[in-house]
Short mmCIF file of C-alpha atoms in Angstrom, two decimals:
data_model
loop_
_atom_site.label_atom_id
_atom_site.label_comp_id
_atom_site.label_asym_id
_atom_site.label_seq_id
_atom_site.Cartn_x
_atom_site.Cartn_y
_atom_site.Cartn_z
CA MET A 1 -15.18 -33.68 79.62
CA THR A 2 -16.74 -30.92 77.58
CA LEU A 3 -14.92 -29.84 74.46
CA PRO A 4 -14.60 -26.09 73.86
CA ASP A 5 -16.67 -24.56 71.10
CA PRO A 6 -14.78 -24.13 67.75
CA PRO A 7 -13.59 -20.58 67.09
CA LYS A 8 -15.93 -18.50 65.04
CA LEU A 9 -14.66 -17.34 61.66
CA ARG A 10 -14.52 -13.60 61.29
CA ARG A 11 -16.28 -12.23 58.29
CA ARG A 12 -14.32 -9.85 56.10
CA PRO A 13 -16.89 -8.06 53.94
CA LEU A 14 -14.27 -5.87 52.24
CA ALA A 15 -12.25 -8.86 51.02
CA ALA A 16 -15.41 -10.52 49.76
CA LEU A 17 -16.38 -7.40 47.82
CA VAL A 18 -12.91 -7.12 46.27
CA ALA A 19 -12.99 -10.78 45.20
CA ALA A 20 -16.43 -10.34 43.69
CA ALA A 21 -15.30 -7.22 41.82
CA LEU A 22 -12.28 -9.05 40.41
CA ILE A 23 -14.49 -11.87 39.17
CA VAL A 24 -16.84 -9.41 37.49
CA MET A 25 -13.95 -7.48 35.92
CA GLY A 26 -12.41 -10.70 34.65
CA GLY A 27 -15.67 -11.66 33.04
CA LEU A 28 -16.08 -8.25 31.44
CA GLY A 29 -12.49 -8.40 30.17
CA GLY A 30 -13.17 -11.74 28.54
CA VAL A 31 -16.27 -10.39 26.88
CA TRP A 32 -14.33 -7.35 25.61
CA VAL A 33 -11.57 -9.52 24.17
CA TRP A 34 -14.14 -11.76 22.47
CA MET A 35 -16.01 -8.78 21.05
CA SER A 36 -12.76 -7.16 19.84
CA ALA A 37 -11.68 -10.35 18.11
CA SER A 38 -15.07 -10.79 16.50
CA ASP A 39 -14.91 -7.23 15.12
CA THR A 40 -11.60 -7.77 13.28
CA VAL A 41 -10.90 -9.45 9.96
CA GLU A 42 -7.81 -11.31 8.76
CA VAL A 43 -6.14 -9.79 5.69
CA VAL A 44 -2.92 -10.10 3.69
CA ALA A 45 0.14 -7.94 4.44
CA THR A 46 3.78 -7.98 3.33
CA ARG A 47 6.28 -9.69 5.59
CA ALA A 48 9.21 -8.34 3.54
CA ALA A 49 9.71 -5.40 1.20
CA VAL A 50 8.63 -6.07 -2.39
CA GLN A 51 9.81 -3.89 -5.26
CA ARG A 52 7.63 -2.88 -8.15
CA GLY A 53 7.65 -5.55 -10.84
CA GLN A 54 8.91 -8.23 -8.45
CA GLU A 55 7.10 -11.55 -8.20
CA LEU A 56 5.46 -12.22 -4.85
CA ARG A 57 6.71 -15.29 -2.98
CA ALA A 58 4.94 -17.10 -0.15
CA GLU A 59 7.62 -15.92 2.30
CA ASP A 60 6.95 -12.28 1.33
CA LEU A 61 3.39 -12.47 2.67
CA MET A 62 1.67 -12.87 6.03
CA THR A 63 -1.77 -12.38 7.54
CA VAL A 64 -2.76 -9.76 10.11
CA ARG A 65 -6.00 -8.86 11.89
CA VAL A 66 -7.42 -5.37 11.37
CA ASN A 67 -10.65 -3.59 12.11
CA PRO A 68 -12.87 -3.59 9.03
CA ASP A 69 -12.96 -0.27 7.21
CA ALA A 70 -14.82 0.46 4.01
CA ASN A 71 -11.96 2.77 2.95
CA LEU A 72 -9.39 -0.05 3.11
CA GLN A 73 -9.05 -1.99 -0.14
CA VAL A 74 -7.59 -5.13 1.39
CA VAL A 75 -7.17 -8.74 0.26
CA PRO A 76 -8.80 -11.37 2.52
CA ALA A 77 -6.42 -13.87 4.11
CA SER A 78 -8.24 -16.68 2.32
CA GLU A 79 -6.88 -15.34 -1.00
CA MET A 80 -3.21 -15.12 0.06
CA ALA A 81 -2.17 -18.27 -1.82
CA SER A 82 -3.57 -16.85 -5.06
CA LEU A 83 -1.21 -13.85 -4.83
CA VAL A 84 1.94 -15.98 -5.00
CA GLY A 85 3.49 -15.51 -8.44
CA ASP A 86 1.72 -12.22 -9.09
CA ARG A 87 3.78 -9.06 -9.62
CA ALA A 88 3.72 -5.91 -7.52
CA THR A 89 2.56 -2.84 -9.43
CA THR A 90 4.15 -0.51 -6.86
CA ASP A 91 6.84 -0.65 -4.18
CA LEU A 92 5.53 -2.32 -1.02
CA VAL A 93 7.35 -1.84 2.28
CA ALA A 94 7.35 -4.55 4.92
CA GLY A 95 4.14 -4.51 6.97
CA THR A 96 2.01 -2.97 4.20
CA LEU A 97 -1.57 -4.14 3.83
CA VAL A 98 -1.87 -5.52 0.30
CA ALA A 99 -4.61 -4.02 -1.87
CA ALA A 100 -5.97 -5.76 -4.95
CA GLY A 101 -4.80 -2.91 -7.20
CA GLU A 102 -1.19 -3.26 -6.01
CA VAL A 103 -0.65 -6.67 -7.59
CA THR A 104 -1.34 -8.11 -11.02
CA ASP A 105 -1.33 -11.55 -12.56
CA ALA A 106 -0.82 -10.14 -16.06
CA LEU A 107 2.55 -11.17 -17.48
CA PRO A 108 4.42 -8.51 -19.47
CA PRO A 109 4.51 -7.44 -22.17
CA SER A 110 0.97 -6.24 -22.59
CA THR A 111 -0.56 -5.35 -25.96
CA GLY A 112 1.42 -2.59 -27.71
CA PHE A 113 4.68 -3.25 -25.83
CA SER A 114 7.70 -5.49 -26.37
CA VAL A 115 10.60 -6.70 -24.23
CA VAL A 116 14.16 -6.15 -25.47
CA GLY A 117 17.37 -7.22 -23.77
CA VAL A 118 20.06 -4.55 -23.52
CA SER A 119 23.61 -5.25 -22.35
CA PRO A 120 25.69 -2.06 -22.22
CA GLU A 121 29.44 -2.16 -21.87
CA VAL A 122 30.93 -1.60 -18.43
CA GLY A 123 30.73 2.09 -17.56
CA PHE A 124 27.73 2.74 -19.79
CA MET A 125 25.06 2.10 -17.17
CA PRO A 126 24.55 3.57 -13.69
CA ALA A 127 26.48 2.17 -10.74
CA GLU A 128 23.18 2.51 -8.89
CA GLU A 129 21.45 -0.87 -9.01
CA LEU A 130 18.60 -0.85 -11.49
CA ARG A 131 15.27 -2.18 -10.26
CA PRO A 132 12.10 -3.34 -12.02
CA GLY A 133 9.91 -0.35 -12.74
CA ASP A 134 12.79 2.12 -13.14
CA GLN A 135 12.35 4.59 -15.98
CA VAL A 136 15.44 4.73 -18.18
CA ARG A 137 16.57 6.19 -21.48
CA ILE A 138 18.55 4.20 -24.02
CA VAL A 139 21.10 6.54 -25.56
CA GLN A 140 23.21 5.92 -28.65
CA THR A 141 26.95 6.19 -27.91
CA PRO A 142 29.89 7.03 -30.24
CA GLY A 143 31.50 4.36 -32.38
CA ALA A 144 35.03 3.03 -32.12
CA GLN A 145 36.51 6.33 -33.32
CA GLY A 146 34.95 8.11 -30.37
CA ASP A 147 33.43 10.86 -32.46
CA PHE A 148 29.76 11.72 -32.44
CA THR A 149 27.99 14.47 -34.31
CA GLY A 150 24.53 15.81 -33.73
CA THR A 151 22.21 15.25 -30.80
CA PRO A 152 22.25 11.74 -29.28
CA THR A 153 19.00 9.89 -29.80
CA ALA A 154 17.37 8.71 -26.58
CA LEU A 155 14.53 6.21 -26.38
CA SER A 156 12.42 5.88 -23.24
CA ALA A 157 11.96 2.46 -21.65
CA GLU A 158 11.04 0.78 -18.38
CA VAL A 159 13.23 -1.77 -16.64
CA LEU A 160 11.48 -5.11 -16.43
CA ALA A 161 14.26 -7.31 -15.05
CA VAL A 162 18.01 -7.30 -14.45
CA ARG A 163 20.12 -10.44 -14.60
CA THR A 164 23.76 -11.45 -14.95
CA VAL A 165 24.80 -13.65 -17.87
CA GLY A 166 28.44 -14.64 -17.61
CA ASP A 167 30.35 -11.43 -16.96
CA ARG A 168 27.71 -9.19 -18.54
CA THR A 169 24.65 -7.51 -17.08
CA VAL A 170 21.53 -7.87 -19.20
CA VAL A 171 18.66 -5.48 -18.64
CA ASP A 172 15.26 -6.44 -20.01
CA VAL A 173 13.45 -3.25 -20.94
CA LEU A 174 9.83 -2.67 -21.85
CA VAL A 175 9.36 -0.42 -24.88
CA ALA A 176 6.61 0.45 -27.28
CA SER A 177 6.35 -2.27 -29.93
CA ALA A 178 6.98 0.29 -32.70
CA LEU A 179 10.37 1.12 -31.16
CA ALA A 180 11.41 -2.48 -30.42
CA PRO A 181 13.26 -3.07 -33.73
CA GLU A 182 15.34 0.09 -33.31
CA VAL A 183 16.18 -0.71 -29.68
CA ALA A 184 17.12 -4.28 -30.61
CA ALA A 185 19.34 -3.06 -33.47
CA ARG A 186 21.14 -0.62 -31.20
CA ALA A 187 21.53 -3.23 -28.47
CA ALA A 188 23.12 -5.61 -30.99
CA THR A 189 25.92 -3.12 -31.70
CA GLY A 190 26.68 -2.71 -28.00
CA ARG A 191 26.96 1.04 -28.54
CA VAL A 192 24.26 2.06 -26.10
CA ALA A 193 24.14 3.55 -22.62
CA LEU A 194 21.38 3.40 -20.04
CA VAL A 195 20.43 6.59 -18.22
CA LEU A 196 18.40 6.30 -15.02
CA ASP A 197 15.78 9.00 -14.61
CA ALA A 198 14.24 10.25 -11.37
CA ARG A 199 12.49 7.62 -9.30
CA GLU A 200 9.06 8.41 -7.87
CA GLN A 201 9.23 9.24 -4.16
#
């Protein structure tokens, strides 16, 4: 008995061409992805918002990949650990690429400045929460009799830190060293008020 010949397979040239094109495109896509990755660099960015004067914590930072640009003053990802504990010299919103000039490891006060703690009575400081870097004026207030003659003396200062001690709010302010004794003397009387001036936009 003679067995019938096996059926001949039909060639489908179009399907073969499509398959070959997909293979080529996949290869080109892989090459493009590899080239794109090799053209980027890993740098430091903020994961959370950081206010001016605030210390950077590890959880405030992350790394991102960006295309290298000579105009970008970025910090390499390898240096991220060294930024922890530094202070921001400007407000940084979440997702901001961190530049070297936006952080400092210098602890205040610098030469020519002093830190003085001021604790005004309730109602003698803004209800708006004070933040490090805010520019304020320390104004002399009337005594117990409530009378005040002449023009109130105001001394300019910068908020360094705000903390709560017991039921009082203590504001550490940065002032010129020459003015520190006067500010400290006024703060000791408790007869001072803090005025918040315009914040930079």
